[in-house]
PDB file of C-alpha atoms and ligand atoms in Angstrom:
ATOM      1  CA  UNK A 588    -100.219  51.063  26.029  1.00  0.00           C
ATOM      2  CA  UNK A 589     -97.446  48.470  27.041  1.00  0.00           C
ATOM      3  CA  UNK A 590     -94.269  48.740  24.879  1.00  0.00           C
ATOM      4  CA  UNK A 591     -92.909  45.342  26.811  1.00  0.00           C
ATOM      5  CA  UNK A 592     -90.039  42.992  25.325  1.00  0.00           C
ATOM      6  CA  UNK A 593     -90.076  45.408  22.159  1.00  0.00           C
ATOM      7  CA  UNK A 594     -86.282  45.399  21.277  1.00  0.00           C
ATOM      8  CA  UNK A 595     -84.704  48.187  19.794  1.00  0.00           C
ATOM      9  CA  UNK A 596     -80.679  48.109  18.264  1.00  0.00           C
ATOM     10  CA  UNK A 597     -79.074  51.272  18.628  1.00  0.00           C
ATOM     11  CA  UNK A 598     -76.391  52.145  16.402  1.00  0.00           C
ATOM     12  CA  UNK A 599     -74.403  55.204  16.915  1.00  0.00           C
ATOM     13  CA  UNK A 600     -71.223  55.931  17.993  1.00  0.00           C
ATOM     14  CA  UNK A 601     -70.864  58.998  19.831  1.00  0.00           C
ATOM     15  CA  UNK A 602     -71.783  57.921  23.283  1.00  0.00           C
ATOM     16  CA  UNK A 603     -73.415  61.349  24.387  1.00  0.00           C
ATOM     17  CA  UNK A 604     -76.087  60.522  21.998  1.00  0.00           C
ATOM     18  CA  UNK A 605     -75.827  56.706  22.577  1.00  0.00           C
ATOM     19  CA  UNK A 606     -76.601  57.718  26.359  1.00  0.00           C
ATOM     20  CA  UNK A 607     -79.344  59.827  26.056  1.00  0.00           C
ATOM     21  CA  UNK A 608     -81.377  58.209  23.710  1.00  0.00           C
ATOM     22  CA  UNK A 609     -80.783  54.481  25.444  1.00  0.00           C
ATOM     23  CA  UNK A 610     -82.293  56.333  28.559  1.00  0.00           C
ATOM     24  CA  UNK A 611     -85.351  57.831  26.787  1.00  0.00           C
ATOM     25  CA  UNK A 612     -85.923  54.554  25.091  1.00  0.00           C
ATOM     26  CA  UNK A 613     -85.797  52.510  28.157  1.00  0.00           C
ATOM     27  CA  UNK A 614     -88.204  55.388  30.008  1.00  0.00           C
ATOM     28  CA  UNK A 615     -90.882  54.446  27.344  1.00  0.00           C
ATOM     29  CA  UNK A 616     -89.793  50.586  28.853  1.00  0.00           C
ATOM     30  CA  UNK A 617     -87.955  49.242  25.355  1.00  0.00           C
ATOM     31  CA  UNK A 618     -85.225  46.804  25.820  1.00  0.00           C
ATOM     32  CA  UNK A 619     -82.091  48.704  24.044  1.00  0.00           C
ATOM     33  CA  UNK A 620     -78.747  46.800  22.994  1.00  0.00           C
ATOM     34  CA  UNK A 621     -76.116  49.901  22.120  1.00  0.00           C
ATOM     35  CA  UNK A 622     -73.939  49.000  19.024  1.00  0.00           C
ATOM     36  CA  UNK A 623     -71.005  51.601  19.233  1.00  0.00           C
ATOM     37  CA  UNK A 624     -69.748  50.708  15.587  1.00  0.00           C
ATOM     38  CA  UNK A 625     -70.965  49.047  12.213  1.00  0.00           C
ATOM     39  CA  UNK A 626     -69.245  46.139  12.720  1.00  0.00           C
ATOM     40  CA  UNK A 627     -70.792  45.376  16.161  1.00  0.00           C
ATOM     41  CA  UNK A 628     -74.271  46.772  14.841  1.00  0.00           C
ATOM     42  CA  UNK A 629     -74.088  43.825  12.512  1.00  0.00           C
ATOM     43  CA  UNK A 630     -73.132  41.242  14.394  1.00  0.00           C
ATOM     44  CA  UNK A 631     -75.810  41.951  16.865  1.00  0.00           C
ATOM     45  CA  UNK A 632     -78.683  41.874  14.498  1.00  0.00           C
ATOM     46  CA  UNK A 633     -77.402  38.286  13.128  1.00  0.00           C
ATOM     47  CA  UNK A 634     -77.613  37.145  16.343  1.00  0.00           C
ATOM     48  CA  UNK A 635     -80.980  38.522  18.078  1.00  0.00           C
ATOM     49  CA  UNK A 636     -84.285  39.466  17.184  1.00  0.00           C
ATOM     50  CA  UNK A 637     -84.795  42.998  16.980  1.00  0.00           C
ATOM     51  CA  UNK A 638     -87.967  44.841  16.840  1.00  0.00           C
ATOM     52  CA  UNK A 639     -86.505  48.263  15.319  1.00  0.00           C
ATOM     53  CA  UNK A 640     -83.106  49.943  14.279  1.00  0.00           C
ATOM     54  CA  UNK A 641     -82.094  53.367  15.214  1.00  0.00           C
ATOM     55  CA  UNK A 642     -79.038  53.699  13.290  1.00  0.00           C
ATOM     56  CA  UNK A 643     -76.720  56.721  12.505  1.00  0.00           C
ATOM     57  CA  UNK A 644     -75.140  57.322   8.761  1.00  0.00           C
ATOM     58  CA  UNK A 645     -71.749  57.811   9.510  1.00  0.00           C
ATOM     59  CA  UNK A 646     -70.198  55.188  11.562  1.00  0.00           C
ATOM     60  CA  UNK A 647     -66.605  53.303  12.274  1.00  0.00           C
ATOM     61  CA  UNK A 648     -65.580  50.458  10.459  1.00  0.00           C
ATOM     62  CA  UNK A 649     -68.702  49.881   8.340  1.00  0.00           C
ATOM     63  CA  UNK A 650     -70.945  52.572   7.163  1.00  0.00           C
ATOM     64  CA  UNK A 651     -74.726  53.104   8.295  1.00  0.00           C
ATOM     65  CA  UNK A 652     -75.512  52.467   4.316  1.00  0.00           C
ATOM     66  CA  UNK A 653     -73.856  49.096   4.448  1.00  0.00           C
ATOM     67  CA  UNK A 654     -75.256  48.161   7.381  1.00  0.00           C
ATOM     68  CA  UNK A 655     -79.036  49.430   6.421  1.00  0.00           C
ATOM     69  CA  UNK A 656     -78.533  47.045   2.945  1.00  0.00           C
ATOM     70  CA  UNK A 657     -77.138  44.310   5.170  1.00  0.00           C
ATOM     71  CA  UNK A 658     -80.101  44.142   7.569  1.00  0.00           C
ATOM     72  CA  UNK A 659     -82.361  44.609   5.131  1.00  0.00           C
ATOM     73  CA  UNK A 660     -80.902  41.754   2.832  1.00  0.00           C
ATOM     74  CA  UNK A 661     -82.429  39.383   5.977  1.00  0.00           C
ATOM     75  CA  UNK A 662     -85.413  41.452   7.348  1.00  0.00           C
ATOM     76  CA  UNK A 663     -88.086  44.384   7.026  1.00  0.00           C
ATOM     77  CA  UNK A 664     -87.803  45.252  10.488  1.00  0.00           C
ATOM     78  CA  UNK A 665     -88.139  49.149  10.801  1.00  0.00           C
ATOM     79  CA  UNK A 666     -85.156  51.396  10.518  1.00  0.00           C
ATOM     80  CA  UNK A 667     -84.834  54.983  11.423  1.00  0.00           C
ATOM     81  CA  UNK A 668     -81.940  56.392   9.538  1.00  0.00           C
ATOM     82  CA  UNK A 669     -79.411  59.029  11.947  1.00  0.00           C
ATOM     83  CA  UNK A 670     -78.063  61.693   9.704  1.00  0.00           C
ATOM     84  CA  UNK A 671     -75.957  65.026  10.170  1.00  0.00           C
ATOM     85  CA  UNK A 672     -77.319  68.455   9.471  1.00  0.00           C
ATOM     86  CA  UNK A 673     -77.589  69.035   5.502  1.00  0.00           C
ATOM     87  CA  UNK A 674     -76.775  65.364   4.230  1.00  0.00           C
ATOM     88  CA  UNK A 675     -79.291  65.657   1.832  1.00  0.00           C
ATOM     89  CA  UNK A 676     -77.937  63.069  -0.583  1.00  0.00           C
ATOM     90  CA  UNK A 677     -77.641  60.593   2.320  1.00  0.00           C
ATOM     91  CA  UNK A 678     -81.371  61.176   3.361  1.00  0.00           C
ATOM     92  CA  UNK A 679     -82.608  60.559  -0.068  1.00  0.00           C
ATOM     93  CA  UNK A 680     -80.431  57.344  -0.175  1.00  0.00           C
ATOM     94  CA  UNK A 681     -81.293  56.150   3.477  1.00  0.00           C
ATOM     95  CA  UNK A 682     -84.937  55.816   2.300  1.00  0.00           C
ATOM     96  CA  UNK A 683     -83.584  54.252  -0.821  1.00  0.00           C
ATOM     97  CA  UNK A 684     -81.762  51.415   0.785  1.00  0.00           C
ATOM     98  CA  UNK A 685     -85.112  50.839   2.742  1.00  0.00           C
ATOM     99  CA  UNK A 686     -84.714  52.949   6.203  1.00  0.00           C
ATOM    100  CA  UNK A 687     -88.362  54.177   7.184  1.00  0.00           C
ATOM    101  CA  UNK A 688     -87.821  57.336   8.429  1.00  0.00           C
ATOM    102  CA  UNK A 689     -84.603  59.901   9.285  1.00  0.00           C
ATOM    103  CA  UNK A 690     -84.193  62.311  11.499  1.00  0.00           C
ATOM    104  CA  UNK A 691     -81.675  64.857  11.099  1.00  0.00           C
ATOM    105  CA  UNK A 692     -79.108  65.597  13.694  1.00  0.00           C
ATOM    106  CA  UNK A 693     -79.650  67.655  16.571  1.00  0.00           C
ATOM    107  CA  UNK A 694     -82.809  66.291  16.974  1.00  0.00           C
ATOM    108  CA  UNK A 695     -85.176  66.026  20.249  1.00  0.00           C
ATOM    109  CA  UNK A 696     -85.138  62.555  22.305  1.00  0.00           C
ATOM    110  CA  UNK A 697     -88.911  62.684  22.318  1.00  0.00           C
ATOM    111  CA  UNK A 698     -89.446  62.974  18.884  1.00  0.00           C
ATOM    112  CA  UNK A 699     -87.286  59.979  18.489  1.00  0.00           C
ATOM    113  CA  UNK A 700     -88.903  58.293  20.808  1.00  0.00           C
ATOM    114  CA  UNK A 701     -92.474  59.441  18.860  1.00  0.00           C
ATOM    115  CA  UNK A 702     -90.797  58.093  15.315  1.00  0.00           C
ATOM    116  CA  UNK A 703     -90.176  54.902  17.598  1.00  0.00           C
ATOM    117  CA  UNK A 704     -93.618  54.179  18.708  1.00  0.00           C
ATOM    118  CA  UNK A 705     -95.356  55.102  15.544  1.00  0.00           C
ATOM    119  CA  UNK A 706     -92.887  53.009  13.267  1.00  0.00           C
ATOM    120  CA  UNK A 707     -93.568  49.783  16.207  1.00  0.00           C
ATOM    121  CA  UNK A 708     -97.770  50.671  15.855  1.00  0.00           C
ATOM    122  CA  UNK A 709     -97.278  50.010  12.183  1.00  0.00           C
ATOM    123  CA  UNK A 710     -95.390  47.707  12.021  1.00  0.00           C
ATOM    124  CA  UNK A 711     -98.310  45.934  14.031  1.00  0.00           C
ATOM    125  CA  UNK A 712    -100.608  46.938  11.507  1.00  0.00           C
ATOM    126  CA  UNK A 713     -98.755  44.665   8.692  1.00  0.00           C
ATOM    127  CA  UNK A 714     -99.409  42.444  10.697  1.00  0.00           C
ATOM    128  CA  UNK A 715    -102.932  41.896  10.145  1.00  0.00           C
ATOM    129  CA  UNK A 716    -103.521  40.034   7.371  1.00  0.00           C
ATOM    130  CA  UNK A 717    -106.434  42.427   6.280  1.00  0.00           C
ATOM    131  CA  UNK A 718    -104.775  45.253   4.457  1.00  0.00           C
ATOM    132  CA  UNK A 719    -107.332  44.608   1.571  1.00  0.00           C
ATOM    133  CA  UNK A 720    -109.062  48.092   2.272  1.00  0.00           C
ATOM    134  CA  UNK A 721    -107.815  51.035   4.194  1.00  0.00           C
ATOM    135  CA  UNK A 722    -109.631  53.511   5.749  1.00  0.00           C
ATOM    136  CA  UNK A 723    -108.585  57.228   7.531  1.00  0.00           C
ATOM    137  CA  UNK A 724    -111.087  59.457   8.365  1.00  0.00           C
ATOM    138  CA  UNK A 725    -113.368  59.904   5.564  1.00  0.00           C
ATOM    139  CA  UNK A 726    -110.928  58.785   2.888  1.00  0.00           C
ATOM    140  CA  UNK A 727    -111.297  54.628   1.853  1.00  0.00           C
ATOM    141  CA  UNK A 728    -109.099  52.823  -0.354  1.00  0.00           C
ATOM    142  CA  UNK A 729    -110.266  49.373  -1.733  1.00  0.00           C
ATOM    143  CA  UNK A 730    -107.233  47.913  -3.169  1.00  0.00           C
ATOM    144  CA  UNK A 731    -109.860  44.822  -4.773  1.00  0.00           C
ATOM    145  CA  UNK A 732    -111.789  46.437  -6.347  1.00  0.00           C
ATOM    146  CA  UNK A 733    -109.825  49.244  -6.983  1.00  0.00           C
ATOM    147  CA  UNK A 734    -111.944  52.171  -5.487  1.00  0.00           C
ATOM    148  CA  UNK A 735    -111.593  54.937  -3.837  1.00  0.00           C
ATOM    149  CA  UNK A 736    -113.821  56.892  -1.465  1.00  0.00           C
ATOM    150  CA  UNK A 737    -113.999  60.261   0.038  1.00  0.00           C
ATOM    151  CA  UNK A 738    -116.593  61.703   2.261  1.00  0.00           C
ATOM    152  CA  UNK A 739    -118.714  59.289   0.376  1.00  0.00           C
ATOM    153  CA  UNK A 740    -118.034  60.456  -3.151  1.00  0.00           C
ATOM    154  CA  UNK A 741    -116.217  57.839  -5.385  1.00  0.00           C
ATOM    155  CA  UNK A 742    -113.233  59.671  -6.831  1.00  0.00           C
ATOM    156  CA  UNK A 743    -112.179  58.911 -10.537  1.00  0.00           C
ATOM    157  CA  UNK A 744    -108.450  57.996 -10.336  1.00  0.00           C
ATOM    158  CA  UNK A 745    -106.347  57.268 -13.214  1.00  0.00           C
ATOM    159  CA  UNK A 746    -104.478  53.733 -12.661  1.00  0.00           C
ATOM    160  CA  UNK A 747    -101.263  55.664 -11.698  1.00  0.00           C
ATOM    161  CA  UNK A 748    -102.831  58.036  -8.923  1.00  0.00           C
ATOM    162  CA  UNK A 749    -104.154  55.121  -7.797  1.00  0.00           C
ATOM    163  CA  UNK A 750    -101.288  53.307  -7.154  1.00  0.00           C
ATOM    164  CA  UNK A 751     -99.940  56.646  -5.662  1.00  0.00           C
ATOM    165  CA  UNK A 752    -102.065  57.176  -3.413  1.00  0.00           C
ATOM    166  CA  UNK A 753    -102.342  52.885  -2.134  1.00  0.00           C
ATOM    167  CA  UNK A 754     -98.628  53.291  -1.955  1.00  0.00           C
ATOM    168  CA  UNK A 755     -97.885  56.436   0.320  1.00  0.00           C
ATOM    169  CA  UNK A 756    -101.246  54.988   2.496  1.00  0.00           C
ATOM    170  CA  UNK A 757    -100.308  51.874   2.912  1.00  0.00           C
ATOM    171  CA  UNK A 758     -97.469  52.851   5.240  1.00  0.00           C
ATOM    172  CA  UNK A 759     -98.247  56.213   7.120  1.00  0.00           C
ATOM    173  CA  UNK A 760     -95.247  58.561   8.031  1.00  0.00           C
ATOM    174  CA  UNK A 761     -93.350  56.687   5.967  1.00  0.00           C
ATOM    175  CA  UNK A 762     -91.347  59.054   4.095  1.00  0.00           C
ATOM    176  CA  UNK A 763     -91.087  58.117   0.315  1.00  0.00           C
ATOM    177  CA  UNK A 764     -88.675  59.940  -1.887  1.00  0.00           C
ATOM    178  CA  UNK A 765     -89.600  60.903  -5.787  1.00  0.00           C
ATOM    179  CA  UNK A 766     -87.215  57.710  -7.278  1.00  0.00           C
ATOM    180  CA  UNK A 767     -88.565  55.197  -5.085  1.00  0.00           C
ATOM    181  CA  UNK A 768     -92.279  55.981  -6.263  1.00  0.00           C
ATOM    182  CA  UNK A 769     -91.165  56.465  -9.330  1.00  0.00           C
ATOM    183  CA  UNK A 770     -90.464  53.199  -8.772  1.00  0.00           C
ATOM    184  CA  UNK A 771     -92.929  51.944  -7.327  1.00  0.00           C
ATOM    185  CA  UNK A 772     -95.528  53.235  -8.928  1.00  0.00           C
ATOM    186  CA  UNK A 773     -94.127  53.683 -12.498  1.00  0.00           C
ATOM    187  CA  UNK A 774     -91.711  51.623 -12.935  1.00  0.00           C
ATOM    188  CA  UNK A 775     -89.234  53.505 -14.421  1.00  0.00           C
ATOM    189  CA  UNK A 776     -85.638  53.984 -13.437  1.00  0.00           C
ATOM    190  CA  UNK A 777     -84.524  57.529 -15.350  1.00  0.00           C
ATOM    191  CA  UNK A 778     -84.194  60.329 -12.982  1.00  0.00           C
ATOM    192  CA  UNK A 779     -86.160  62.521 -15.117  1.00  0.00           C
ATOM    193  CA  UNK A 780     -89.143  60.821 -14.375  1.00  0.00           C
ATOM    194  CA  UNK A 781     -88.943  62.037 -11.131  1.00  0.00           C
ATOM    195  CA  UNK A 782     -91.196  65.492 -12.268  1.00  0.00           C
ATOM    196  CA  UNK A 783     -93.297  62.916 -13.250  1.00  0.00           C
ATOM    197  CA  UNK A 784     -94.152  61.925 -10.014  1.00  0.00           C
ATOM    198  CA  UNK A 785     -94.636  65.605  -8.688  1.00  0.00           C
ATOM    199  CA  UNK A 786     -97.207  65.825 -11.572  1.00  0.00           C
ATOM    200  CA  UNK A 787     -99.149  62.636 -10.559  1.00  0.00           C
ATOM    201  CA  UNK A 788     -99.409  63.968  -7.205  1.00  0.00           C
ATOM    202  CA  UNK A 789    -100.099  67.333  -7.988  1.00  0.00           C
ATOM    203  CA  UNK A 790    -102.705  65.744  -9.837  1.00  0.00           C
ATOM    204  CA  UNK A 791    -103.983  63.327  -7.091  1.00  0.00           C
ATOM    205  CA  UNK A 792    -103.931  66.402  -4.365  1.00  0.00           C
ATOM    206  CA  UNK A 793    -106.427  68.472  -6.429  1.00  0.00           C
ATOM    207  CA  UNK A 794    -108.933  65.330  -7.113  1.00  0.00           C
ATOM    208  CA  UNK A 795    -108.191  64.379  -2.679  1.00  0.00           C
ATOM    209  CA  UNK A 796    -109.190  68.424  -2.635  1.00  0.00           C
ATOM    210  CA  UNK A 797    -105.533  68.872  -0.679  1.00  0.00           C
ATOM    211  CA  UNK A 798    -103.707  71.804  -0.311  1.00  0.00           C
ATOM    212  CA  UNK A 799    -100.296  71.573  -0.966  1.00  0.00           C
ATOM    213  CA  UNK A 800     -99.554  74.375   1.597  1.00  0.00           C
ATOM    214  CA  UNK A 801    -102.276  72.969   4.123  1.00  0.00           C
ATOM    215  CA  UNK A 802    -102.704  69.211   3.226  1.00  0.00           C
ATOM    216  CA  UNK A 803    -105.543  66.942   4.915  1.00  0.00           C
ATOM    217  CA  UNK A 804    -103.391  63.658   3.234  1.00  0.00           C
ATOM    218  CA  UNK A 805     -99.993  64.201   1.221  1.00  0.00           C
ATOM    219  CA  UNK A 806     -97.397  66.082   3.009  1.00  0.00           C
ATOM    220  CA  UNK A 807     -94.809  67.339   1.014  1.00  0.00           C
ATOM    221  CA  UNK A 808     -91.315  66.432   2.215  1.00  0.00           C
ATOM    222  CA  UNK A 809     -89.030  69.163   1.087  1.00  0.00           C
ATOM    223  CA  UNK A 810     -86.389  68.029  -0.884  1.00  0.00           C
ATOM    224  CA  UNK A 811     -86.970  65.132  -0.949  1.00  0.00           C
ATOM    225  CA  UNK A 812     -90.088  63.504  -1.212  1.00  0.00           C
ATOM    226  CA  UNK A 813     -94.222  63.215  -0.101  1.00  0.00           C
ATOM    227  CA  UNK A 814     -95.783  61.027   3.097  1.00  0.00           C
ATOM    228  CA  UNK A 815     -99.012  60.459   3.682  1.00  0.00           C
ATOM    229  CA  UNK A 816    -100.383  61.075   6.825  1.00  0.00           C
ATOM    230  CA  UNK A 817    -104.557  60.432   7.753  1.00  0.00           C
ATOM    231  CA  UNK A 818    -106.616  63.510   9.004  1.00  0.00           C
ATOM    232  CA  UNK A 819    -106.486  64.036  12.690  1.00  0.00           C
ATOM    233  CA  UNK A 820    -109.174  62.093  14.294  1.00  0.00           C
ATOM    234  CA  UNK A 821    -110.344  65.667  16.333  1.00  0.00           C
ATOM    235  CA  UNK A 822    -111.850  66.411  12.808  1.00  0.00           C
ATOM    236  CA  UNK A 823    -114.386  63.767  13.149  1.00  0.00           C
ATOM    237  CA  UNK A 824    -117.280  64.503  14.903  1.00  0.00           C
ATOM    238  CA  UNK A 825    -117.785  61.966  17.792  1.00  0.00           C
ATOM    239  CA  UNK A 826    -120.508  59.000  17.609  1.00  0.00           C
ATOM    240  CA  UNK A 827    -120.853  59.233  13.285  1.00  0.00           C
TER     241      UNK A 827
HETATM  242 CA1   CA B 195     -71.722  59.093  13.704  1.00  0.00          CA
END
């Protein structure tokens, strides 16, 4: 798999961490520019193309959450979100000012480096102009003509499960909390429609046949929201 010319900006400003993950990044052959502070991260990203932000929270001069709004005001590019141990609050809000995915300090090199390249394969995947149906594993979504398929069996989804389920599959990994489907998939904007959600998907798991200890499709993400991730390819048996 080549990774070449793939640009990453890294924002963070304690240079122990700055280090190390600029050296794992540039193992895996991405081309990293270091922004020590807010100010600089911002800069940079007005004046080069950048294939994906790493950036911490809590940062000099201007905050992580400004800059996430400001480069998102221009840009989907991907953004993986930095935060300290606990920051609840600010996890839930990364994803709401459109980060991708967090990872929650100390974390491993590697599995930043694994958020990387998954975030970068997806990103590819928007790409395609075909996103019409979507298929993983034995699970297809027709978003035309509004179907949905498992193992062969059409499964009768209410308009709202349906939208679920297109909008956590759509984008893999991608962590979504409860407000943004809300959202997303009913439109509201009351917190206390957030149960809602839970119920939809609670809903949607039993109809997918998904346990919510052991699921094949809708991860819970505790405390703060649900992903979708497809069945592991190992499960299919080879040549079907
Ligand atoms: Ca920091």
């Amino acid at each position: 798999m080549t990774t070449e010319s793939k640009r990453i900006l890294l924002v963070e400003d304690e240079k122990a961490i700055r280090d190390v993950v600029s050296a794992y990044l540039e193992r895996e052959g991405y081309w990293v520019t270091p922004a020590a502070d807010g100010q600089v991260a911002i800069d940079q990203f007005s004046k080069s193309r950048f294939d994906l932000v790493v950036l911490d929270l809590m940062l000099p001069k201007v905050p992580g959450e400004q800059v996430c709004r400001t480069v998102r005001d221009t840009s989907d590019v991907p953004i993986i979100m930095l935060t300290a141990k606990g920051e609840l609050e600010d996890r839930v809000a990364g994803l709401e000012l459109g980060a991708d995915d967090y990872l929650v300090k100390p974390f491993s090199p590697r599995e930043l480096v694994a958020r990387v390249r998954a975030l970068l394969r997806r990103a590819r995947v928007d790409e395609e102009p075909q996103r019409n149906r979507l298929v993983y594993g034995g699970l297809e979504i027709d978003n035309v003509a509004h179907k949905v398929v498992l193992s062969g069996e059409q499964l009768d989804l209410t308009a709202s499960e349906f939208k679920l389920l297109t909008t956590l599959a759509r984008y893999p990994g991608r962590v979504y909390s409860r407000m943004e489907l809300v959202e997303k998939v009913l439109g509201y904007d009351f917190e206390g429609y957030e149960r809602t959600v839970d119920s939809h998907v609670k809903n949607l798991r039993a109809k997918l046949g998904d346990d919510p200890r052991r699921p094949t499709f809708i991860w819970t993400v505790h405390g703060v929201g649900y992903r979708f991730e497809p069945p592991q390819p190992s499960a299919e048996s080879p040549g079907a």
